[in-house]
Tab-separated table of C-alpha atoms in Angstrom:
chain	number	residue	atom	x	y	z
A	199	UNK	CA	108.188	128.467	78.923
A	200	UNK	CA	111.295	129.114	80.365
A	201	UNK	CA	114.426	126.506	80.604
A	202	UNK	CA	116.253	126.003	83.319
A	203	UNK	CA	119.676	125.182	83.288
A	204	UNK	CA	120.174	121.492	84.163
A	205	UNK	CA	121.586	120.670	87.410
A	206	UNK	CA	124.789	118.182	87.657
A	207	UNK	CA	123.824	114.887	88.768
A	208	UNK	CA	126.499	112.800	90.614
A	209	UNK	CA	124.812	109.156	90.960
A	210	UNK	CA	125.852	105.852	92.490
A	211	UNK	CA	126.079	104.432	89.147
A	212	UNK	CA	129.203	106.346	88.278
A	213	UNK	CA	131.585	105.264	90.927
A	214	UNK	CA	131.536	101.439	89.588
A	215	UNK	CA	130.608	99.618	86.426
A	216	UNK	CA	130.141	96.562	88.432
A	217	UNK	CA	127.356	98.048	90.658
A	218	UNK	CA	125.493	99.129	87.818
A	219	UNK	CA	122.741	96.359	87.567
A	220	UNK	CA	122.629	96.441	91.528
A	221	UNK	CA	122.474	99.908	92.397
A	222	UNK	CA	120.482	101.716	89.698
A	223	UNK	CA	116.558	101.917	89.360
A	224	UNK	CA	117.126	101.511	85.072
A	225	UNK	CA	115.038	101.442	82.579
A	226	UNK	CA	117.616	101.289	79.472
A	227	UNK	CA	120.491	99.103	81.602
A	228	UNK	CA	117.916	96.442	82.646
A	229	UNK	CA	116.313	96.256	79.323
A	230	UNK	CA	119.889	95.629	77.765
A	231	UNK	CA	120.695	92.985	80.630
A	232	UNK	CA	117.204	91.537	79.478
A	233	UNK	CA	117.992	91.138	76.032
A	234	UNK	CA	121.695	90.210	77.277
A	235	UNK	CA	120.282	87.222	79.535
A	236	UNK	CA	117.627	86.066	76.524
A	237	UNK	CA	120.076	85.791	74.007
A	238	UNK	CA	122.544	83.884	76.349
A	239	UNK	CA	119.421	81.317	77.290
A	240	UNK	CA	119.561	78.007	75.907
A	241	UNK	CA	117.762	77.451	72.662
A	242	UNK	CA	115.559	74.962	74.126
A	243	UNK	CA	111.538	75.817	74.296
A	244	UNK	CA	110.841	75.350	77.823
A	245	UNK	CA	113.126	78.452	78.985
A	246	UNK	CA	111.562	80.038	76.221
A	247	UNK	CA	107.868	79.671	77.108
A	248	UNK	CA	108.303	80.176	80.825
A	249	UNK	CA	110.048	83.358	80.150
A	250	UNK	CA	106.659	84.560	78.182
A	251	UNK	CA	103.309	86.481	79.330
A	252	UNK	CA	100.357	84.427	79.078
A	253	UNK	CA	99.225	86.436	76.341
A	254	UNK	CA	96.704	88.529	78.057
A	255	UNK	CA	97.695	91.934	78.977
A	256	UNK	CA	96.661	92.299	82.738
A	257	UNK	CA	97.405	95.779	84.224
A	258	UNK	CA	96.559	96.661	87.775
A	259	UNK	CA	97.000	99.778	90.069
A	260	UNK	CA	97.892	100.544	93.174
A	261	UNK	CA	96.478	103.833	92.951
A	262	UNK	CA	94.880	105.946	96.707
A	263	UNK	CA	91.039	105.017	97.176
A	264	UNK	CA	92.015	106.309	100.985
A	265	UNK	CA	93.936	107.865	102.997
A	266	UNK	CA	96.362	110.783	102.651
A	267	UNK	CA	96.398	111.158	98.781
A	268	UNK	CA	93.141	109.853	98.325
A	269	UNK	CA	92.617	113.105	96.557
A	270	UNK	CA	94.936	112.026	93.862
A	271	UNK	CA	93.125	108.686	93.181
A	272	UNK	CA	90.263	109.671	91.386
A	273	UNK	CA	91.773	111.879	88.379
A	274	UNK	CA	94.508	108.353	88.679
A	275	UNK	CA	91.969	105.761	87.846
A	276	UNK	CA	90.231	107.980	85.410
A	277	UNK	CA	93.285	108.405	83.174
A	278	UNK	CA	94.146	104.563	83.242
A	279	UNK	CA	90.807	103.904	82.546
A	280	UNK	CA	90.331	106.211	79.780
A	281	UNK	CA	93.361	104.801	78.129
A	282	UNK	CA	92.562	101.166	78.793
A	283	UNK	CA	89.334	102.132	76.865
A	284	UNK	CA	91.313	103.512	73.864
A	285	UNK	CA	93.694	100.676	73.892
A	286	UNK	CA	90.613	98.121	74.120
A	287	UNK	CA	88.726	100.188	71.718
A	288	UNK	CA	91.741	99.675	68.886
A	289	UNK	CA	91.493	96.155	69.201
A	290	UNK	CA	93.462	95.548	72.426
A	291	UNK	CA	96.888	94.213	72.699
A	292	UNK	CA	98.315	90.975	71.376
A	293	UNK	CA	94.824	90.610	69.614
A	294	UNK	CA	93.116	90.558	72.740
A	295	UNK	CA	91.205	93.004	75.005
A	296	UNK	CA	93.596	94.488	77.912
A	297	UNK	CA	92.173	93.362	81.650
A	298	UNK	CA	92.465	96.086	84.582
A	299	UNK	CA	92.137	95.401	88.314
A	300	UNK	CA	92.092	98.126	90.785
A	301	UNK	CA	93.402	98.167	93.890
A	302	UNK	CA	93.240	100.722	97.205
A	303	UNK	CA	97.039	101.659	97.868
A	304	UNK	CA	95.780	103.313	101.492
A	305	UNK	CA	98.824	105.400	102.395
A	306	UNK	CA	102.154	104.556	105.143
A	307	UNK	CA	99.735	104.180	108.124
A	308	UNK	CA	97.885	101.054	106.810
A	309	UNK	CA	99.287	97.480	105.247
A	310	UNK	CA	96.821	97.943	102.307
A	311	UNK	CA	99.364	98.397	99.650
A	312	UNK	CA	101.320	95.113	100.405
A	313	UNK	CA	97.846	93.007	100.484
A	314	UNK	CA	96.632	94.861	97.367
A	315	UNK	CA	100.272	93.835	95.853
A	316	UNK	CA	99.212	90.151	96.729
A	317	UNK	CA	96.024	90.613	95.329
A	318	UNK	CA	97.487	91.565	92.096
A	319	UNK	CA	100.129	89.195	91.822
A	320	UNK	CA	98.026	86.447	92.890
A	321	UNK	CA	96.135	87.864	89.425
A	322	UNK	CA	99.021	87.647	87.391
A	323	UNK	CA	99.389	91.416	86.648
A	324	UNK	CA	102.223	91.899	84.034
A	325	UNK	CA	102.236	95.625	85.229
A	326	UNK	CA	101.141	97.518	88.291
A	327	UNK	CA	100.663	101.839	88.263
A	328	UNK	CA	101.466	103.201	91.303
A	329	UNK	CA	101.583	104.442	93.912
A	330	UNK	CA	100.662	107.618	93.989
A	331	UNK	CA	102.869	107.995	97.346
A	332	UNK	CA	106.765	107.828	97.125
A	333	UNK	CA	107.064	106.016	100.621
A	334	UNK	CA	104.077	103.367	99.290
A	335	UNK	CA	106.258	102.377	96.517
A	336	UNK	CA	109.028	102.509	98.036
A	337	UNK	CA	107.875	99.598	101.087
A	338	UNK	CA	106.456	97.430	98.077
A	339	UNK	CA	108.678	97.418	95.097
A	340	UNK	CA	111.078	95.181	96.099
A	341	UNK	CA	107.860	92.731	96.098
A	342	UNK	CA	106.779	94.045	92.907
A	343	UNK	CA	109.785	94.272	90.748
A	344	UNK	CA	111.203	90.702	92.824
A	345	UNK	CA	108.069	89.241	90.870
A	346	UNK	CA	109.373	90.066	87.580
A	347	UNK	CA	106.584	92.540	87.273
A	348	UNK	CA	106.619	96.224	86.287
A	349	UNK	CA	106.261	98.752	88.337
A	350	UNK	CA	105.123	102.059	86.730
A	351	UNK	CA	104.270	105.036	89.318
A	352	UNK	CA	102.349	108.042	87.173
A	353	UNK	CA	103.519	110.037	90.751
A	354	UNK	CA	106.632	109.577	92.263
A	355	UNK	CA	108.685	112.078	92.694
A	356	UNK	CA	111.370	110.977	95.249
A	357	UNK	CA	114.972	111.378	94.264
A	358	UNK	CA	115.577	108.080	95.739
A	359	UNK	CA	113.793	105.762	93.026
A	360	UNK	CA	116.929	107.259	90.533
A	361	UNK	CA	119.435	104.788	91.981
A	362	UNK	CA	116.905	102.244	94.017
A	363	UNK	CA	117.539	98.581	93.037
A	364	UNK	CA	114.484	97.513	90.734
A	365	UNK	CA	115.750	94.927	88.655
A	366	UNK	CA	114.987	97.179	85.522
A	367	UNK	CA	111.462	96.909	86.149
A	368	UNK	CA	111.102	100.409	87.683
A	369	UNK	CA	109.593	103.530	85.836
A	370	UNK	CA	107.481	106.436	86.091
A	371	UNK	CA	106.230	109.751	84.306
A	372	UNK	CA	106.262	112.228	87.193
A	373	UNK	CA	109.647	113.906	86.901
A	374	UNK	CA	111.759	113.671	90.324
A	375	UNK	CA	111.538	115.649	92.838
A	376	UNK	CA	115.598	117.727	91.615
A	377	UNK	CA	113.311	119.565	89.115
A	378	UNK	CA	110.585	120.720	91.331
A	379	UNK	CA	112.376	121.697	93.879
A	380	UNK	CA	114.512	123.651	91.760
A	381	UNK	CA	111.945	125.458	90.419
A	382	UNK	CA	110.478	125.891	93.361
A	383	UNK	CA	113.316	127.344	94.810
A	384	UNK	CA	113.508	129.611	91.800
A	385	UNK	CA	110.687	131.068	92.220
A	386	UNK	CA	110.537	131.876	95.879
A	387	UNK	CA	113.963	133.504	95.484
A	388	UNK	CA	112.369	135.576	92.873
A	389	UNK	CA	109.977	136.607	94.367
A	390	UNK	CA	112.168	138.665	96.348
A	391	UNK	CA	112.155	136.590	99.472
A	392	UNK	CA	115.625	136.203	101.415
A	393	UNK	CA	115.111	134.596	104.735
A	394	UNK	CA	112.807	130.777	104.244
A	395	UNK	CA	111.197	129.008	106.527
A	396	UNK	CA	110.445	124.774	105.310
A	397	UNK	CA	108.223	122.787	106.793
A	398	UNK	CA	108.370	119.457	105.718
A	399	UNK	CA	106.413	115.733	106.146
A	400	UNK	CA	109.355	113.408	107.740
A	401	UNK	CA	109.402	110.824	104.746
A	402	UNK	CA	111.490	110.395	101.367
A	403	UNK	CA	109.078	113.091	99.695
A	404	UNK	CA	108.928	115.998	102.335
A	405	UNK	CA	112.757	115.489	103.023
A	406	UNK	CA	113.885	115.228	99.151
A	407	UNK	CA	112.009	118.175	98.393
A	408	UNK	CA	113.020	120.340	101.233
A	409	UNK	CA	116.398	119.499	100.609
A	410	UNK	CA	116.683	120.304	96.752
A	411	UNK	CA	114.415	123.963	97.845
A	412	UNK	CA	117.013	124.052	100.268
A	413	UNK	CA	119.818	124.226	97.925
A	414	UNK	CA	118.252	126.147	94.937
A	415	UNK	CA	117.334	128.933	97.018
A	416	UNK	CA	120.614	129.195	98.792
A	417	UNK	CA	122.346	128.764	95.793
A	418	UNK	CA	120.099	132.394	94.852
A	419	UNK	CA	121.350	134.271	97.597
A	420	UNK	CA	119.164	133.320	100.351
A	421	UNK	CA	118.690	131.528	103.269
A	422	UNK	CA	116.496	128.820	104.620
A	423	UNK	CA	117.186	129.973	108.497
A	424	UNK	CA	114.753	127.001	109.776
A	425	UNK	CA	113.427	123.653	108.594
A	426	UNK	CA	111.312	121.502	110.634
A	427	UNK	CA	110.452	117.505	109.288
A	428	UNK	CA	107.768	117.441	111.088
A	429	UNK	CA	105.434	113.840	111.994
A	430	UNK	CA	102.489	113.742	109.583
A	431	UNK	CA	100.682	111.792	112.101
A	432	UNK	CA	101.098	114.241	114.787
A	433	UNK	CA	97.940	115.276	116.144
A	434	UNK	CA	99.391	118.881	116.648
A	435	UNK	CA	101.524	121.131	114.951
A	436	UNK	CA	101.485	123.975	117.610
A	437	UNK	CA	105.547	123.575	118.262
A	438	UNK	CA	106.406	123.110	114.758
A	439	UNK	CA	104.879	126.409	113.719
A	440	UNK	CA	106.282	128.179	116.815
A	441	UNK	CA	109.949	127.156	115.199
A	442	UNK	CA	109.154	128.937	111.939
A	443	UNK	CA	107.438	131.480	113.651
A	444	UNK	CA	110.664	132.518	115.823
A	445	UNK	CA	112.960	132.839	112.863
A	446	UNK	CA	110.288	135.477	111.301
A	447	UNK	CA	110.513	133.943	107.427
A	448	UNK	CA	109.434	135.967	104.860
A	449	UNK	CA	108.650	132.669	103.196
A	450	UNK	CA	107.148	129.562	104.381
A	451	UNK	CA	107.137	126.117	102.570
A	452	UNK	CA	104.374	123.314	102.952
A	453	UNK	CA	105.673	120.064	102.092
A	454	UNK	CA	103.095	117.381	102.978
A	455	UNK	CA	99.756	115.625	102.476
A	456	UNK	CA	96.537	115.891	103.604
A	457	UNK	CA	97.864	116.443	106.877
A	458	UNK	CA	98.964	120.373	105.346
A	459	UNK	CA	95.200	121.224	106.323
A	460	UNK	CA	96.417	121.429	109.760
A	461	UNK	CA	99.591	122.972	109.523
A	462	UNK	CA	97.536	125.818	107.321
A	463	UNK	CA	95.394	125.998	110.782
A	464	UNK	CA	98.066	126.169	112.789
A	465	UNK	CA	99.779	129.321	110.740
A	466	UNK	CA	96.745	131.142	111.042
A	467	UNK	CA	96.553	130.599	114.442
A	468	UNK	CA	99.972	131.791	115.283
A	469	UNK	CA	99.584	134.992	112.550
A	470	UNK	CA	101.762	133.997	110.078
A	471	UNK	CA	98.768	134.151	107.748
A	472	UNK	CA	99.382	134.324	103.910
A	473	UNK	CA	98.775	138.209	103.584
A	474	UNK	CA	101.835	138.613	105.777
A	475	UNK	CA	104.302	135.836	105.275
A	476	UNK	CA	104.337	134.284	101.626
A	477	UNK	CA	103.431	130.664	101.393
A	478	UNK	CA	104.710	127.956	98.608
A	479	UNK	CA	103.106	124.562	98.860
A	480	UNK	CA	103.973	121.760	96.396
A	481	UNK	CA	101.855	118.931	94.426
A	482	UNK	CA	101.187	117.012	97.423
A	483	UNK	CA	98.921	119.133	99.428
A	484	UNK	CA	97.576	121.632	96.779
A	485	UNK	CA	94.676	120.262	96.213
A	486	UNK	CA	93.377	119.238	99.773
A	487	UNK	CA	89.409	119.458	100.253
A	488	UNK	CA	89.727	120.927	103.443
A	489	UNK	CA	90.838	124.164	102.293
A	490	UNK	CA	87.556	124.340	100.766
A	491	UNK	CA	86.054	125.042	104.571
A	492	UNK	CA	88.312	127.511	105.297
A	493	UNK	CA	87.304	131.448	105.518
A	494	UNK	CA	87.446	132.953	101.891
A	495	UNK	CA	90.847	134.435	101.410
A	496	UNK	CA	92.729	132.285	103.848
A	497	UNK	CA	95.253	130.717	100.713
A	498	UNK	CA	94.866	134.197	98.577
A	499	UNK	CA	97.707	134.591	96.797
A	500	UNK	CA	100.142	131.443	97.843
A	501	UNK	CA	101.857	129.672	94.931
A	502	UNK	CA	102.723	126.411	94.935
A	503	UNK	CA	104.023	123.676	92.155
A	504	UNK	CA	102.865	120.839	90.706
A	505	UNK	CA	104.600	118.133	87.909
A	506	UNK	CA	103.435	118.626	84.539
A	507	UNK	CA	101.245	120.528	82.407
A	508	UNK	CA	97.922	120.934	82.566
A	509	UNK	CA	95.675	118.224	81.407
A	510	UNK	CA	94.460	119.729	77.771
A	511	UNK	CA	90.745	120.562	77.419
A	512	UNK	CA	89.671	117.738	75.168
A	513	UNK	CA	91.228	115.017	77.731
A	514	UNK	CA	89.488	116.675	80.402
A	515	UNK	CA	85.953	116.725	78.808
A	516	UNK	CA	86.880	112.304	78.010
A	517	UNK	CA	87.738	111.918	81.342
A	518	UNK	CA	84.141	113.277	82.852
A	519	UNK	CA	82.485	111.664	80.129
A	520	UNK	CA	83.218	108.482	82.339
A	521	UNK	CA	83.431	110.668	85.712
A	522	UNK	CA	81.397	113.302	85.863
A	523	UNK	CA	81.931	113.970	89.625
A	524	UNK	CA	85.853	114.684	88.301
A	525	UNK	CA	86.711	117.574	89.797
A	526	UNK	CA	90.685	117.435	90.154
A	527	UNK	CA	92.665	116.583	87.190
A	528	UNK	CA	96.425	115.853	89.026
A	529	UNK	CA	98.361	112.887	87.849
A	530	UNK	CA	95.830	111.648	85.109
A	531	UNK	CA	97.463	112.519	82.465
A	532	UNK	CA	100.609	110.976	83.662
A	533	UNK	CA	98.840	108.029	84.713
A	534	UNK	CA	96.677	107.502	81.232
A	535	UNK	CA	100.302	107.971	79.567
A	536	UNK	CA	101.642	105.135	81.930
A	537	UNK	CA	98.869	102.538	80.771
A	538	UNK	CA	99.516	103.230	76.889
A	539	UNK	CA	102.957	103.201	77.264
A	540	UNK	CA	102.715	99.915	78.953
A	541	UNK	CA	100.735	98.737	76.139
A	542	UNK	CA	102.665	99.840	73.280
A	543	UNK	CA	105.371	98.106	74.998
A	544	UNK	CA	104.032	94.651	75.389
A	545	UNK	CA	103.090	95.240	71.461
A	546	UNK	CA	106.563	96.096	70.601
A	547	UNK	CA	107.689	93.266	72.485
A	548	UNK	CA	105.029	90.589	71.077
A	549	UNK	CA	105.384	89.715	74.712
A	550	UNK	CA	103.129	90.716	77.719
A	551	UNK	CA	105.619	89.400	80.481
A	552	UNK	CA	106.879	92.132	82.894
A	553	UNK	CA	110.159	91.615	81.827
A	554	UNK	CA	109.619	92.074	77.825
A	555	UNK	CA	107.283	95.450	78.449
A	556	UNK	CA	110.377	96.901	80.712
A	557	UNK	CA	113.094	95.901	77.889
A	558	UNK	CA	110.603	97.707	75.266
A	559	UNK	CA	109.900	100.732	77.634
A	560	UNK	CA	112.312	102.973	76.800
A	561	UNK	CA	112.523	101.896	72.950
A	562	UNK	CA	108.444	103.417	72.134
A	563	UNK	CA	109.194	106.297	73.899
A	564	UNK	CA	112.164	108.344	71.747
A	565	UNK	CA	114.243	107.725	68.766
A	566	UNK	CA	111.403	106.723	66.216
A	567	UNK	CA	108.346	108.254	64.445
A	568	UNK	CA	106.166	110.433	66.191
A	569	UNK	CA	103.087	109.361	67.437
A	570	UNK	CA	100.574	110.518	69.856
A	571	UNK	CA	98.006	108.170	70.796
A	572	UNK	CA	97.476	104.273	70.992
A	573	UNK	CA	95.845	103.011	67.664
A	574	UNK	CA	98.601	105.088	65.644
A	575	UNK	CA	101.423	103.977	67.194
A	576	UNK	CA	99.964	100.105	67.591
A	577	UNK	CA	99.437	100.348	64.157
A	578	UNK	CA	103.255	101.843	63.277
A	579	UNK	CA	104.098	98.813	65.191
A	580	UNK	CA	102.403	96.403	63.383
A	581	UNK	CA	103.856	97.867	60.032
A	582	UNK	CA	107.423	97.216	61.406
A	583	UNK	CA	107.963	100.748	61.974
A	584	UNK	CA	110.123	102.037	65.633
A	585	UNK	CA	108.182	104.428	67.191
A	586	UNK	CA	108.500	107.295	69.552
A	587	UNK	CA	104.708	108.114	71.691
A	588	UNK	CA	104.697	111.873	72.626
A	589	UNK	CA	101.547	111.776	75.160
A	590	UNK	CA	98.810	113.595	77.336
A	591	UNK	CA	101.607	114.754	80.172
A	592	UNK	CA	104.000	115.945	77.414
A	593	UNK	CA	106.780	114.407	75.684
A	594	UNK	CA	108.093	111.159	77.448
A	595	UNK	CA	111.660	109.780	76.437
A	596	UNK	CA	113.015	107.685	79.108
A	597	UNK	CA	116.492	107.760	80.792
A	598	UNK	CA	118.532	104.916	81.861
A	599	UNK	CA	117.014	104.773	85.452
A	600	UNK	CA	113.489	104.642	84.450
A	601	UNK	CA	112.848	108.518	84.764
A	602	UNK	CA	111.382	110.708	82.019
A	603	UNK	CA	114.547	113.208	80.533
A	604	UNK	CA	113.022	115.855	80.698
A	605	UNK	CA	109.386	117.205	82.277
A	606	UNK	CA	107.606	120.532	83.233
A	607	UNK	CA	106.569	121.852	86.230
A	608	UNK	CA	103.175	124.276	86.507
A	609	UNK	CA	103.000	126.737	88.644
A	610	UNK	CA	99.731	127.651	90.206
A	611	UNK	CA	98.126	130.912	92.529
A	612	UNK	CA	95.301	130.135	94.680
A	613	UNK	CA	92.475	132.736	94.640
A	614	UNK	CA	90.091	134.104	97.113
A	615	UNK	CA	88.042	131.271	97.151
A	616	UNK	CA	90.620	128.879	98.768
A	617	UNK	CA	91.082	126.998	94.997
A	618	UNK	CA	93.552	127.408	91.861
A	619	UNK	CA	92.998	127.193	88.136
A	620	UNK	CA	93.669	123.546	87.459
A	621	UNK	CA	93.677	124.295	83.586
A	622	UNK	CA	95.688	127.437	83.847
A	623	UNK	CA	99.277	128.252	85.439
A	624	UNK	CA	101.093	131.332	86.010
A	625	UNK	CA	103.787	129.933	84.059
A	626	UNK	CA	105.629	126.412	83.170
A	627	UNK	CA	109.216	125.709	83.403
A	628	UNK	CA	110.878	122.712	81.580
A	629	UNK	CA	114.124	121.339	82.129
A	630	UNK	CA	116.163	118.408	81.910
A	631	UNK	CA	115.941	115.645	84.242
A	632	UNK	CA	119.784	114.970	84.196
A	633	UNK	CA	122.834	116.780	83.376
């Protein structure tokens, strides 16, 4: 592995102590203010009580059953499930049996995710995972996290959920997107390539990421001499292309969705194939089934990155024990790390209220023994002991806004037949999340 040297971070929260709780997505700062505002509560037992979960552990998803990531969803529901499954399997949480409801998160073109919030709420989830999409979380949390329920994405990576106001109740496993752009701008500049061509999907992901490639690689010596945000909806990407094609790139970057099947089209069309110009693509449209119709050798050779290691062998062969049709394994580690860290939280806390699993959050995951899966570290619990769960996506100790401290980022090589190695990477690069 190879470390990168952490990048400065200048956030909102520094410029005022008094904006803190307003202006920071925090995982450690709300869970203080929650233990601040329960130990300030009258002693009475009706504050008490209301303040409580019902008990019953109810987590839900928001995870993509369609639409534009809907080839994230199914290795996303297969991790949650297999750890719901563990967690049940070891006796549950609070002494009873942990209830899932999933939900279709659809994508920015559809109101799915806000009815499917509804849906959940209307449930009495304590904690939601997802969504898979940055801009899906991004138009629901305030009616997540205004609930007093967590909200617990296993892949966002916009920069923007650092500082967004969550009430504390805000967190996720899939590193932002400072690191992998870093890395990806790393890598293109070492691969020898001066002059850069970006083009991006117009929404917090596509723009965060082109803007931190953007800086890494001109901060190597080269030079991104055009970037086009370009509408994913657009039913033609003819002009977009012809903007990177006039500059003559020796790199191109793909930033985008599904919709990247098109743009790929377009390139080919316009002779900036991959033999010619070298491509980078990112975790959003790597794995896209339509590459899979394409002539052989149309993706030979591009690289592209993707958050986190690969999922390990014996958590692949669980996962199509219950999903044999399981072909992509993106995100479910993170998201089967998301459900036991829940979990072990609302077991820390004695509590399964949103607000007691957020407080607890950051405590399971650093500063105690080491523990790797959910009957151990239940049981560490149980004994009294503080505990810090290492899991499937690698070790997790939150930061103050919610965002794992450090992470690793794979980096993958398509072959002739249009596909990359899932299980193997040319090489991953960890680094710090802040600093």
């Amino acid at each position: 592995m190879i470390r990168i040297a952490p990048a400065g971070r200048a956030l909102a929260v520094a410029a005022a102590a008094s904006l803190a709780l307003t202006a920071c997505g925090g995982g450690g700062d709300a869970g203080t203010a929650a233990k601040a505002s329960e130990s300030a509560a009258p002693a009475s037992s009706a504050p008490a009580a209301a303040a409580k979960g019902d008990g019953t552990l109810t987590i839900g998803t928001l995870l993509p059953q369609t639409g534009s990531l809907a080839f994230l969803g199914p290795p996303e529901f297969a991790g949650v499930d297999q750890a719901i499954k563990e967690i049940n399997d070891a006796g549950g949480v609070l002494g009873k049996q942990v209830t899932k409801i999933h939900t279709d998160s659809g994508d920015t073109t559809t109101n799915l995710a806000s009815q499917s919030v509804d849906k959940l709420l209307a449930q009495k989830a304590d904690a939601i995972i997802g969504a898979a999409s940055s801009s899906v979380s991004e138009s629901v949390i305030d009616k997540i996290t205004g609930a007093g329920v967590v909200q617990f994405s296993p892949a966002n990576t916009s920069d923007k959920f650092t500082t967004i106001n969550d009430n504390g109740l805000y967190f996720r496993t899939a590193p932002p997107d400072k690191l992998q752009g870093r890395v990806l701008g790393d890598l293109i500049a070492a691969d020898g390539s001066d002059t850069i061509g970006i083009l991006a999907m117009q929404d917090s992901y596509g723009s965060g990421l082109a803007d931190q490639v953007t800086k890494t690689a001109q901060g190597a010596g080269a030079e991104v001499v055009e970037r086009v945000d370009y509408d994913p909806k657009a039913a033609d990407f003819s002009a977009d292309v012809a903007k990177i094609k006039a500059k003559n790139p020796k790199a191109i970057v793909l930033i985008g969705f599904e919709e990247g099947a098109k743009v790929v089209q377009e390139l080919v069309k316009q002779s900036l194939t991959a033999d010619k110009v070298k491509w980078y693509m990112v975790d959003g449209n790597m794995s896209n089934s339509n590459y899979l119709k394409m002539p052989k050798n149309t993706l030979k050779g591009v690289k592209g990155t993707i958050p986190g290691a690969a999922a390990p062998e014996e958590f692949r062969k669980k996962l199509l024990a219950n999903d044999p049709k399981l072909t992509n394994y993106t995100y479910a580690a993170e998201s089967y790390d998301a459900a036991i860290l829940i979990a072990l939280a609302a077991e820390a806390a004695k509590d399964d209220s949103g607000k007691a699993i957020a407080a607890k959050l950051p405590e399971v995951s650093k500063g105690g023994e080491k523990c790797k899966d959910f009957k151990t570290c239940a049981d560490l619990l149980k004994a009294g002991k503080d505990i810090d769960y290492d899991g499937v996506s690698g070790p997790i100790e939150f930061n103050d806004a919610g965002d794992p401290a450090e992470a690793t980022i794979g980096v993958y090589q398509y072959g002739a037949e249009n596909t990359y190695d899932a299980t193997k990477a040319l090489e991953y690069r960890t680094g710090k999340i802040d600093g």
